[in-house]
PDB file of C-alpha atoms in Angstrom:
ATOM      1  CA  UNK M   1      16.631  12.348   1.496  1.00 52.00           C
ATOM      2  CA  UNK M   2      19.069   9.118   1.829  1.00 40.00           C
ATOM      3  CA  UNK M   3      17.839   5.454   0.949  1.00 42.00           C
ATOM      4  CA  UNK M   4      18.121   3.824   4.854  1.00 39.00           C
ATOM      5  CA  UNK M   5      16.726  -0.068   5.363  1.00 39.00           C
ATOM      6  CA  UNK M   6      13.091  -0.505   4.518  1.00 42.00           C
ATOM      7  CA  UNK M   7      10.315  -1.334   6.894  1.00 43.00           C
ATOM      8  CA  UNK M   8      10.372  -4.933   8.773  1.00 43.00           C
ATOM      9  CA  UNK M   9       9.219  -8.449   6.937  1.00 45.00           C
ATOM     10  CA  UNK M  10       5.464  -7.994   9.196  1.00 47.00           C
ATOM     11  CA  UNK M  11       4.861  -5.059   8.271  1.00 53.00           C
ATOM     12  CA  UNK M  12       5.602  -4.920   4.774  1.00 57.00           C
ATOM     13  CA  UNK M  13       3.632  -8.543   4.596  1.00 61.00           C
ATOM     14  CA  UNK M  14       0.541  -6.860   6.094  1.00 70.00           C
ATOM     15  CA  UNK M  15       0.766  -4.277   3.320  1.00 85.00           C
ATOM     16  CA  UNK M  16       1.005  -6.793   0.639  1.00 80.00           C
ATOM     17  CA  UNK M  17      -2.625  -7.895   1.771  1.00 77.00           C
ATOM     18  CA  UNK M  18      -4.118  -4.297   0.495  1.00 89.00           C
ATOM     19  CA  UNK M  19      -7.315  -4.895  -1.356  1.00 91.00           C
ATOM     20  CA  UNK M  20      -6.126  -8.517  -2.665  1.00 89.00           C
ATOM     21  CA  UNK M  21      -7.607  -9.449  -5.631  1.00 91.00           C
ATOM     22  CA  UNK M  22      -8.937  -5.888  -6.283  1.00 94.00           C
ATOM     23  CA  UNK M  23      -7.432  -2.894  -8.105  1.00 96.00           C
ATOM     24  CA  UNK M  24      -5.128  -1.030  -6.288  1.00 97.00           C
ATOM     25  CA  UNK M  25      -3.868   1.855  -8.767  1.00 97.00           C
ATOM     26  CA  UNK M  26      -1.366   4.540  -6.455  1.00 98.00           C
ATOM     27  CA  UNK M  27      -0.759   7.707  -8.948  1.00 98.00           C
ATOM     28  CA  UNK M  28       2.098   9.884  -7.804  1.00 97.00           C
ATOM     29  CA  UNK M  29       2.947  13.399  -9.304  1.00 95.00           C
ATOM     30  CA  UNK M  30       5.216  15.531  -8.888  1.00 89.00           C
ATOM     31  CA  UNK M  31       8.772  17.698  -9.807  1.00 84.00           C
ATOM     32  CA  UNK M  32      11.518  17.171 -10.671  1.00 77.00           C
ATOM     33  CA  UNK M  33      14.130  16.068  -7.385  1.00 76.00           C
ATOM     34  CA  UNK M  34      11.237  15.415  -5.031  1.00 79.00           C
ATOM     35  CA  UNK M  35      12.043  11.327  -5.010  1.00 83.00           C
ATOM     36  CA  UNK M  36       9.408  10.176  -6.656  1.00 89.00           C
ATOM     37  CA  UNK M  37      10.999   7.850  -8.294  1.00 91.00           C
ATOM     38  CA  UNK M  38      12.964   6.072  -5.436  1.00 92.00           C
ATOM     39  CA  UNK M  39      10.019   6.362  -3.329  1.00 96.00           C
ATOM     40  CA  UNK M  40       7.162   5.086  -5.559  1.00 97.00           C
ATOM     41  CA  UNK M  41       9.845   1.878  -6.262  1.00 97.00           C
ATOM     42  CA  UNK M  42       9.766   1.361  -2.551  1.00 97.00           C
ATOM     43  CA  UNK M  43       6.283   2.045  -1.857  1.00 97.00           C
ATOM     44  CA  UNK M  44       5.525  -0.988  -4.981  1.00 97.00           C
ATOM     45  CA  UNK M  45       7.804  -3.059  -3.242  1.00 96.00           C
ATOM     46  CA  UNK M  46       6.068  -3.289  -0.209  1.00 96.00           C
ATOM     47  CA  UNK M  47       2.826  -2.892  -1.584  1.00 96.00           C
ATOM     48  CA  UNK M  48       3.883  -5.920  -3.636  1.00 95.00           C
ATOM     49  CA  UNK M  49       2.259  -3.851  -6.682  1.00 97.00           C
ATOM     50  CA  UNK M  50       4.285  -3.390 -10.274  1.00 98.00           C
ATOM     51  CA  UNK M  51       5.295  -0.105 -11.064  1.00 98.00           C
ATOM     52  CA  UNK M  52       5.697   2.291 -14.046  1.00 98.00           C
ATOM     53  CA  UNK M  53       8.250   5.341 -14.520  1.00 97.00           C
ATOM     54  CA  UNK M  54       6.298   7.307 -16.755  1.00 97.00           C
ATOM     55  CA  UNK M  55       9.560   9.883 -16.857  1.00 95.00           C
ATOM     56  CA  UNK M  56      11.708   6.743 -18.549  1.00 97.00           C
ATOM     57  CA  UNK M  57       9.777   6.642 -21.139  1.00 98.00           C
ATOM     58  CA  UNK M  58       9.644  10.585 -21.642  1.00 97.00           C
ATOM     59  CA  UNK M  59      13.419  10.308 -21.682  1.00 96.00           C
ATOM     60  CA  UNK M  60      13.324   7.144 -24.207  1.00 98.00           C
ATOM     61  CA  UNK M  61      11.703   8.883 -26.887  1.00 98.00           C
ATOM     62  CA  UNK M  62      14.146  11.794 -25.986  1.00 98.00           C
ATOM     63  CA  UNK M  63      17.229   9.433 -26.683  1.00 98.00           C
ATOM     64  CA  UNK M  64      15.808   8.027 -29.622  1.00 98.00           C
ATOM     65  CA  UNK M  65      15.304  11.589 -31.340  1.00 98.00           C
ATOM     66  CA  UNK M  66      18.379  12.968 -30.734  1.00 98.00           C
ATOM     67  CA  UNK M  67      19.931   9.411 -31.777  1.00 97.00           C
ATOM     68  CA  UNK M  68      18.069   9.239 -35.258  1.00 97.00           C
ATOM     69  CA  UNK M  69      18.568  12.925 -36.173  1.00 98.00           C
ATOM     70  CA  UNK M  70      15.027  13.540 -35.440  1.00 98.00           C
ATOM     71  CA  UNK M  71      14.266  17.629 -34.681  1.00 98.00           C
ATOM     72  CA  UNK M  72      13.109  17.957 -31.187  1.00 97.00           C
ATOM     73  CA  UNK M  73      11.085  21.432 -32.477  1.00 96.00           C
ATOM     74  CA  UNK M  74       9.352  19.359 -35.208  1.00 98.00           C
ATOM     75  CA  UNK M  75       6.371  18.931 -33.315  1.00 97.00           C
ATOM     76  CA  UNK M  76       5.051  16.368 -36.175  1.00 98.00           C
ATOM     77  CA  UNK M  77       8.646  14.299 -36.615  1.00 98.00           C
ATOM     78  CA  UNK M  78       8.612  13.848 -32.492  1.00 98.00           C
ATOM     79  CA  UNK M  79       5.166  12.911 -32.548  1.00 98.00           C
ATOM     80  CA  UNK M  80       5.742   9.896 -35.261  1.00 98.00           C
ATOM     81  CA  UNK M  81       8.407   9.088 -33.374  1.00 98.00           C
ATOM     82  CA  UNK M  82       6.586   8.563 -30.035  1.00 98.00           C
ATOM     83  CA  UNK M  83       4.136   6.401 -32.505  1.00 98.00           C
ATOM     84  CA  UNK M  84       7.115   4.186 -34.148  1.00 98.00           C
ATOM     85  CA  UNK M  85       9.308   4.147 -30.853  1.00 98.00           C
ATOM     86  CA  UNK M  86       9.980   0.377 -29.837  1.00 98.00           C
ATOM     87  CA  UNK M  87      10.233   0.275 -26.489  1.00 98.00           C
ATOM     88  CA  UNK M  88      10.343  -2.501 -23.648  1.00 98.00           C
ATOM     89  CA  UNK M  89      10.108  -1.312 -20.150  1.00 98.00           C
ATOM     90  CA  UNK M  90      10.348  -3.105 -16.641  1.00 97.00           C
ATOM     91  CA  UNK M  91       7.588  -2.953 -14.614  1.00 97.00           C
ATOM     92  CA  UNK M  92       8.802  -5.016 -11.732  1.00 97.00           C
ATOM     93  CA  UNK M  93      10.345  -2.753  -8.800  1.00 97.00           C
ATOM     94  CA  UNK M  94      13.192  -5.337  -8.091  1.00 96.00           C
ATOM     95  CA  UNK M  95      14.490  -5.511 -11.618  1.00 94.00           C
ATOM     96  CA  UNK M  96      14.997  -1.933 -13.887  1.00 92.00           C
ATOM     97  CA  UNK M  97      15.383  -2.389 -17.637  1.00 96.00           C
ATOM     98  CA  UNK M  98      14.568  -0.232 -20.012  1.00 98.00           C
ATOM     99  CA  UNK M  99      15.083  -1.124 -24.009  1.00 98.00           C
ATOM    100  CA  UNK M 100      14.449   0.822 -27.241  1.00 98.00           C
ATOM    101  CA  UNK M 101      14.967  -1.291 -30.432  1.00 97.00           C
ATOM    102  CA  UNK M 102      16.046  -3.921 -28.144  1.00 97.00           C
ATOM    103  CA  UNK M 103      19.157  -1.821 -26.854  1.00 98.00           C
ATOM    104  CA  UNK M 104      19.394  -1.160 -23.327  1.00 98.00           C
ATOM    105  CA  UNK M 105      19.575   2.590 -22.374  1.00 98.00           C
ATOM    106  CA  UNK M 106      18.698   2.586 -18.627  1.00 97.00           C
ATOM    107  CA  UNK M 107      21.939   4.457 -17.685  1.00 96.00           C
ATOM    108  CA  UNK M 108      21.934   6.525 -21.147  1.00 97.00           C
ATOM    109  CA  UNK M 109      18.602   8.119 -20.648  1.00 97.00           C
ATOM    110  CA  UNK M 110      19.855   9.339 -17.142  1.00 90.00           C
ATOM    111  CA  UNK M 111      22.948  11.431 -18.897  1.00 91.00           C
ATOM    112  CA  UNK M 112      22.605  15.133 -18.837  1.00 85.00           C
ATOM    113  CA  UNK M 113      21.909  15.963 -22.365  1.00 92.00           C
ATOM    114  CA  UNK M 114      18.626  13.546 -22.515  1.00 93.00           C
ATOM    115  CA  UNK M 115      18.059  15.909 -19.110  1.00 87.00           C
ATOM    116  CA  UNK M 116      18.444  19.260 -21.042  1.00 87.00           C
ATOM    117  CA  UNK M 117      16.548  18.131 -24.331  1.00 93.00           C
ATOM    118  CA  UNK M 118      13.735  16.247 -22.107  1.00 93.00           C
ATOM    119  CA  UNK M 119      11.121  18.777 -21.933  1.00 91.00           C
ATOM    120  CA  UNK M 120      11.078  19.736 -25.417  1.00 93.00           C
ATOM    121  CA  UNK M 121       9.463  16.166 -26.294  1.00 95.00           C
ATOM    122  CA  UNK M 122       7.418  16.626 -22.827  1.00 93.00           C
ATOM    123  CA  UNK M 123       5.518  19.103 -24.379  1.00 93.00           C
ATOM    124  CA  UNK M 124       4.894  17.840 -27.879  1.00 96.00           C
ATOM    125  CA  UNK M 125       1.420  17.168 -27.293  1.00 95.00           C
ATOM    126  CA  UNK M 126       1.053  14.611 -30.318  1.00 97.00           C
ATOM    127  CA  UNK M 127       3.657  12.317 -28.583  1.00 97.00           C
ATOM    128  CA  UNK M 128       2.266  13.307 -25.225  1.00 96.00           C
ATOM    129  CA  UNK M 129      -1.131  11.264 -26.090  1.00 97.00           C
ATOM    130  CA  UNK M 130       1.163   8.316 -28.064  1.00 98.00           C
ATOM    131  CA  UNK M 131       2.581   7.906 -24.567  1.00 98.00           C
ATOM    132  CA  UNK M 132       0.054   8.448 -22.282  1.00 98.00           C
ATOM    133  CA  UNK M 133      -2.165   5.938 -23.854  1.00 98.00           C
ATOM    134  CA  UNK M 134       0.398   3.294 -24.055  1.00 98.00           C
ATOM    135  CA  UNK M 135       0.815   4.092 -20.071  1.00 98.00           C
ATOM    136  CA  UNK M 136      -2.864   3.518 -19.806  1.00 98.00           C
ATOM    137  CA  UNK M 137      -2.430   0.000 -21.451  1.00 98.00           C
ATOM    138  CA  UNK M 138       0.669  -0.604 -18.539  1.00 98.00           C
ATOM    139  CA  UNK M 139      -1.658  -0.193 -15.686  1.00 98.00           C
ATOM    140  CA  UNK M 140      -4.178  -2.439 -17.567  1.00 98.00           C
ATOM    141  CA  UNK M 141      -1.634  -5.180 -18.114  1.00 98.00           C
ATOM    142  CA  UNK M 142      -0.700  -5.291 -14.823  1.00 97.00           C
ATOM    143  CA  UNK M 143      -4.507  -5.518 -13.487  1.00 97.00           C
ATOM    144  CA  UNK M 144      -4.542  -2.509 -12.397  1.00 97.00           C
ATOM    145  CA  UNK M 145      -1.984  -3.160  -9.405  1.00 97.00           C
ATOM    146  CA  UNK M 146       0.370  -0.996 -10.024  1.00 98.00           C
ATOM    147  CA  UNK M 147       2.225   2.462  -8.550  1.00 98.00           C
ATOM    148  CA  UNK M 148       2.624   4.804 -11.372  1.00 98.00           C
ATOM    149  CA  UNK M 149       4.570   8.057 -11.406  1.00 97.00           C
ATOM    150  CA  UNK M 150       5.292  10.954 -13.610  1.00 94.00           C
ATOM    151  CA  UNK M 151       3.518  14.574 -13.784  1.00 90.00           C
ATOM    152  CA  UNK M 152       0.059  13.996 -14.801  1.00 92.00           C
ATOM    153  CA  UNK M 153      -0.363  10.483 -13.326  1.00 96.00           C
ATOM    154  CA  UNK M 154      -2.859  12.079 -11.117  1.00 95.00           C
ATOM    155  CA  UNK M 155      -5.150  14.028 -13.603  1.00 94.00           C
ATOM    156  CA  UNK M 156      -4.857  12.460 -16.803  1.00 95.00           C
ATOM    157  CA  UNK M 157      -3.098   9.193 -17.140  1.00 97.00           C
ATOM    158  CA  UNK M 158      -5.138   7.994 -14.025  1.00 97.00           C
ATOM    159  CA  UNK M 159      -7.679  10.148 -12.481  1.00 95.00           C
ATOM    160  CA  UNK M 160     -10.044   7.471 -11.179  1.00 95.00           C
ATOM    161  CA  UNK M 161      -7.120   5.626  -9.063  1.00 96.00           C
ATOM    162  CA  UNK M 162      -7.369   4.216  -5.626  1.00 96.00           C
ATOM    163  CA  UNK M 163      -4.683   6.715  -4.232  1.00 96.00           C
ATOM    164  CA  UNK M 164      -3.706  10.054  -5.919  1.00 95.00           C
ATOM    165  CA  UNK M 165      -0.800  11.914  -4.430  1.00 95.00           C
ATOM    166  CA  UNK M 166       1.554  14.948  -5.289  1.00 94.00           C
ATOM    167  CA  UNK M 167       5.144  14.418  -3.630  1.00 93.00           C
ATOM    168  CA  UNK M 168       6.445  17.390  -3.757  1.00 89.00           C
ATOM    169  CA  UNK M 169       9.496  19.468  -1.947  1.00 85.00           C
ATOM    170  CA  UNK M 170      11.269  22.602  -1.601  1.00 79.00           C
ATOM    171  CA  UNK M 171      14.100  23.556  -4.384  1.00 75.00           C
ATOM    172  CA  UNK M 172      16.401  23.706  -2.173  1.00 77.00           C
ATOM    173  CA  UNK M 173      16.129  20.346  -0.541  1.00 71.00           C
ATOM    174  CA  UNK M 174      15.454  19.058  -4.550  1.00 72.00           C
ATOM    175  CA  UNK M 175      19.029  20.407  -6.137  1.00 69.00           C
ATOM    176  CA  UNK M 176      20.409  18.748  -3.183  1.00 66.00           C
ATOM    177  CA  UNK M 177      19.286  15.599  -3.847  1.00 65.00           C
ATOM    178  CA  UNK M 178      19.615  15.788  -7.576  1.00 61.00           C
ATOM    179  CA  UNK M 179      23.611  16.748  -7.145  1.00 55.00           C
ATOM    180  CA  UNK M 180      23.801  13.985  -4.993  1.00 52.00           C
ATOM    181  CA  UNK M 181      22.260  11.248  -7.480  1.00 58.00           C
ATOM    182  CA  UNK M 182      24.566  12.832  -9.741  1.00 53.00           C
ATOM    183  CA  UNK M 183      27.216  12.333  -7.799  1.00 50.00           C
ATOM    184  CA  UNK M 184      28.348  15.801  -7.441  1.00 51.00           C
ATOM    185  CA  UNK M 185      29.156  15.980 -10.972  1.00 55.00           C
ATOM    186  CA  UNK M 186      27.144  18.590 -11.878  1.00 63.00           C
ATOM    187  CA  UNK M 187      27.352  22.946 -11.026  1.00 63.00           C
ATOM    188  CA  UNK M 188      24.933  24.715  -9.285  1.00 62.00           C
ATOM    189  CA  UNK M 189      23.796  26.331 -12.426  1.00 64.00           C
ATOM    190  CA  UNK M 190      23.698  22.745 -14.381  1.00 64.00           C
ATOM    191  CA  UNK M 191      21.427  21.343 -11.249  1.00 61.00           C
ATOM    192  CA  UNK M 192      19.184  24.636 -11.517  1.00 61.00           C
ATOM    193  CA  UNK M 193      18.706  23.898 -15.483  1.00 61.00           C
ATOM    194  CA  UNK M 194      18.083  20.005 -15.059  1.00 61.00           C
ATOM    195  CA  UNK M 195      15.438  20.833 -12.009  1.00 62.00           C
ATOM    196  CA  UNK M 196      13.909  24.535 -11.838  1.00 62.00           C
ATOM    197  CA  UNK M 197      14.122  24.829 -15.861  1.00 60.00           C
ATOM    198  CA  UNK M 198      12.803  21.687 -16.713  1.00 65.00           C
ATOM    199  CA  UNK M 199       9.725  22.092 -14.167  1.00 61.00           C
ATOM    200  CA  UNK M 200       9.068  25.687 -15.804  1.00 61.00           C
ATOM    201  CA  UNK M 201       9.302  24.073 -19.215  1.00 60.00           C
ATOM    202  CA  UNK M 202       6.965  20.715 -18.220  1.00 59.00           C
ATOM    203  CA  UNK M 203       4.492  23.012 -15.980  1.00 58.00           C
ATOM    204  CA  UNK M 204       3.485  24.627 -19.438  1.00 52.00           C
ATOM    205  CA  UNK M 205       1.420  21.603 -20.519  1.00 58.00           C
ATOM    206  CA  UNK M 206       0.701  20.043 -17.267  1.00 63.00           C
ATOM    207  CA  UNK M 207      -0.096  21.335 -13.687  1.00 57.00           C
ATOM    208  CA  UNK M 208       2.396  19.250 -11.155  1.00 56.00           C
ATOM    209  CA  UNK M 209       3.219  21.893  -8.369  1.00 52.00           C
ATOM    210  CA  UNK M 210      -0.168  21.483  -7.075  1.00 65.00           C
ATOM    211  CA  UNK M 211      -2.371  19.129  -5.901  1.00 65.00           C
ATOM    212  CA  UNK M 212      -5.398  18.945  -7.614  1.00 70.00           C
ATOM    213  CA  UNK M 213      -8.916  18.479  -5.890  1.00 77.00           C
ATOM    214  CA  UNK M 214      -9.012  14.914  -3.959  1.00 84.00           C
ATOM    215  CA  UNK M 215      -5.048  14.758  -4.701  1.00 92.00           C
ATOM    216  CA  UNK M 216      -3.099  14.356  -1.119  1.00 94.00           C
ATOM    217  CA  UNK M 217       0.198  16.403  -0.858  1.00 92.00           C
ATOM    218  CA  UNK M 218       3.428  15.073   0.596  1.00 93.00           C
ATOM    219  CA  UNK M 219       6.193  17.067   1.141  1.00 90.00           C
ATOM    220  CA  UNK M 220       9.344  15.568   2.284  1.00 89.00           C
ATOM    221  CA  UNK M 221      11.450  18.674   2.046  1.00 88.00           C
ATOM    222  CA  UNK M 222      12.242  17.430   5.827  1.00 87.00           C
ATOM    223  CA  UNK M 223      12.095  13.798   5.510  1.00 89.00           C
ATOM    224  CA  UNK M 224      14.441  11.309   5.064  1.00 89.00           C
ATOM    225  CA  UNK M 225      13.820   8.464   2.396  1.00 91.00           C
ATOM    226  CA  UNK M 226      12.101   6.344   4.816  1.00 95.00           C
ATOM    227  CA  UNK M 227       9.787   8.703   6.394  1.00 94.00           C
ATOM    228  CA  UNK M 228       8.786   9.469   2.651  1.00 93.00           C
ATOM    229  CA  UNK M 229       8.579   6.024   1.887  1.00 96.00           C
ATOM    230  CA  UNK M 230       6.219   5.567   5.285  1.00 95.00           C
ATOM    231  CA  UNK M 231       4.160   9.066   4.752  1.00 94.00           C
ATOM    232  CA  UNK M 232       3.115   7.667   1.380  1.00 96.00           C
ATOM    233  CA  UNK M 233       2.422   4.132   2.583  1.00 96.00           C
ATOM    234  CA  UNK M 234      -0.118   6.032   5.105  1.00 94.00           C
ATOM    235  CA  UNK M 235      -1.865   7.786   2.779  1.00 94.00           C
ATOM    236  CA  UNK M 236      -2.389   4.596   0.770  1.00 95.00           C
ATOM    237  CA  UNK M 237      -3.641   2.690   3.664  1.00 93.00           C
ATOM    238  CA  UNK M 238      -6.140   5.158   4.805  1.00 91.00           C
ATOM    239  CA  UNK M 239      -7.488   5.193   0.957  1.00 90.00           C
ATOM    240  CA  UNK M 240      -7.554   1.709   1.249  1.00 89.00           C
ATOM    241  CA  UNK M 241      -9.378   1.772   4.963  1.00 84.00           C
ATOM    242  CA  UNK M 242     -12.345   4.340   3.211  1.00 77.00           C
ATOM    243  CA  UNK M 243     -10.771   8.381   4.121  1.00 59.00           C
ATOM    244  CA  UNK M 244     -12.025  10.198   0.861  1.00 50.00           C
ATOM    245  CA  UNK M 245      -9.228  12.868   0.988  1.00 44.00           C
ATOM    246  CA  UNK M 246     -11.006  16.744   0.352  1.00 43.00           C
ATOM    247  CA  UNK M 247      -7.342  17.667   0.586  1.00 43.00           C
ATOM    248  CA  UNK M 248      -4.727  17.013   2.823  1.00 45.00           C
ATOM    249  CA  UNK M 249      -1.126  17.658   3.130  1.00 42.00           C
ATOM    250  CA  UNK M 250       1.907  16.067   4.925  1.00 39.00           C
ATOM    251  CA  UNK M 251       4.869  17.866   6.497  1.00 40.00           C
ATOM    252  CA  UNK M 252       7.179  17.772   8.655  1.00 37.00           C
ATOM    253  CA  UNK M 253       6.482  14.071  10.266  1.00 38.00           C
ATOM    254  CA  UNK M 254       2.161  15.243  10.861  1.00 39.00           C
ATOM    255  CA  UNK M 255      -0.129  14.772   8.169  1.00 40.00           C
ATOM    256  CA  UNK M 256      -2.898  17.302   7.671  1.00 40.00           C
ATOM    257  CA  UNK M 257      -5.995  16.656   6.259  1.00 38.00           C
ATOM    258  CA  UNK M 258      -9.894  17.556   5.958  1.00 35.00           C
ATOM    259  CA  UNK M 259     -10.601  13.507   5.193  1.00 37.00           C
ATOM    260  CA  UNK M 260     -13.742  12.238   5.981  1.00 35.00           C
ATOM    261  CA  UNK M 261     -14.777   8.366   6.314  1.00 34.00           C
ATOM    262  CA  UNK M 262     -17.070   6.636   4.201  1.00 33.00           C
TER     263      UNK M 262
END
């Protein structure tokens, strides 16, 4: 999936109209190298909606453990960590910052060993609840406008939003795209740890492989970034329009579903 030039000025202003002056709250789950990151930036962007990277702040606390001295197996140390950890986050898609104690760590929390030592602070449930709440508060600051993304976005953090999708894709097509935002830096079996491991390790406390009921599943194992980007943006405008989703799934440029209008 490659970034390629996003959608023109009229149609991204029509989006921008969505429910004005409503809540508009897209949640968007999913594994690890399925582009939900680049593609729920995008799909704020034109939505004109703030955004959240739930993962960032997963990978904050992880960085702030391992650069205190803090245990990652001490379920109880990690957990008054998550409490104490001073964090300042960007929620605007056009402008990425992300500060702990007032240090920016954007670029360190990307490295490979806050990649390997991630999930172990994933699955401390203690600071699990620390940060979902304080994700909670995020979508309330921003008046509930907001595209949020993570692994539980769509069953816990926010399971009463507008638009609840799972962008998923297959391993294959997800080490590919990993090694290439790594810039090829990385081996096979480094790519299979940061992506397959990880999603083995996460998928013990939270269910992100599949769609849960009234969740709508995207896979762009054959799409490039803007198809994604576009497949998404459907899916929000046909919540938006009134098409209560029983289940649906898109592939391969069709979307599937057994929606129903109101």
């Amino acid at each position: 999936m490659t970034e390629t030039q996003s959608a023109p000025a009229a149609a991204t202003g029509r989006l921008l109209g969505l429910r004005q002056g409503k809540s508009l709250v897209v949640a968007i789950d999913g594994p690890s190298g399925s582009g939900k990151s680049s593609v729920s930036r995008e799909v704020a962007r034109r939505l004109g909606l703030a955004y959240l990277d739930t993962g960032a702040m997963y990978r904050s606390l992880t960085w702030q453990c391992l650069d205190t001295g803090v245990a990652l197996d001490d379920a109880v140390a990690v957990e008054a960590a998550a409490r104490a950890l001073e964090l300042e986050q960007s929620t605007n898609p056009d402008h990425e910052f992300v500060k702990v104690g007032g240090r920016e760590v954007a670029a360190l929390i990307r490295e490979p060993r806050i990649s390997a030592a991630v999930s172990a602070v994933a699955t401390t449930l203690g600071a699990r609840t620390e940060l979902v709440r304080r994700q909670r508060e995020a979508i309330v600051r921003a008046a509930k406008r907001m595209v949020v993304e993570g692994r539980d976005i769509t069953t816990v953090v926010a399971p009463t939003a507008e638009v609840r999708l799972l962008l998923t894709a297959s391993a294959e097509a997800r080490m590919a795209r990993r090694g290439i935002q790594l810039g090829g830096t990385q081996t096979m079996a480094q790519l299979t740890r940061q992506v397959l491991a990880r999603d083995a390790k996460d998928s013990t406390v939270v269910e992100f492989h599949r769609a849960a009921d009234g969740v709508v599943t995207v896979d762009s194992s054959d799409l490039d970034f803007e198809q994604t980007v576009d497949a998404v943006l459907r899916v929000v405008v046909d919540a938006v329009e009134g098409k209560h989703f029983q289940g649906g799934h898109f592939e391969g440029g069709h979307f599937e579903s057994t929606a129903r209008n109101a």
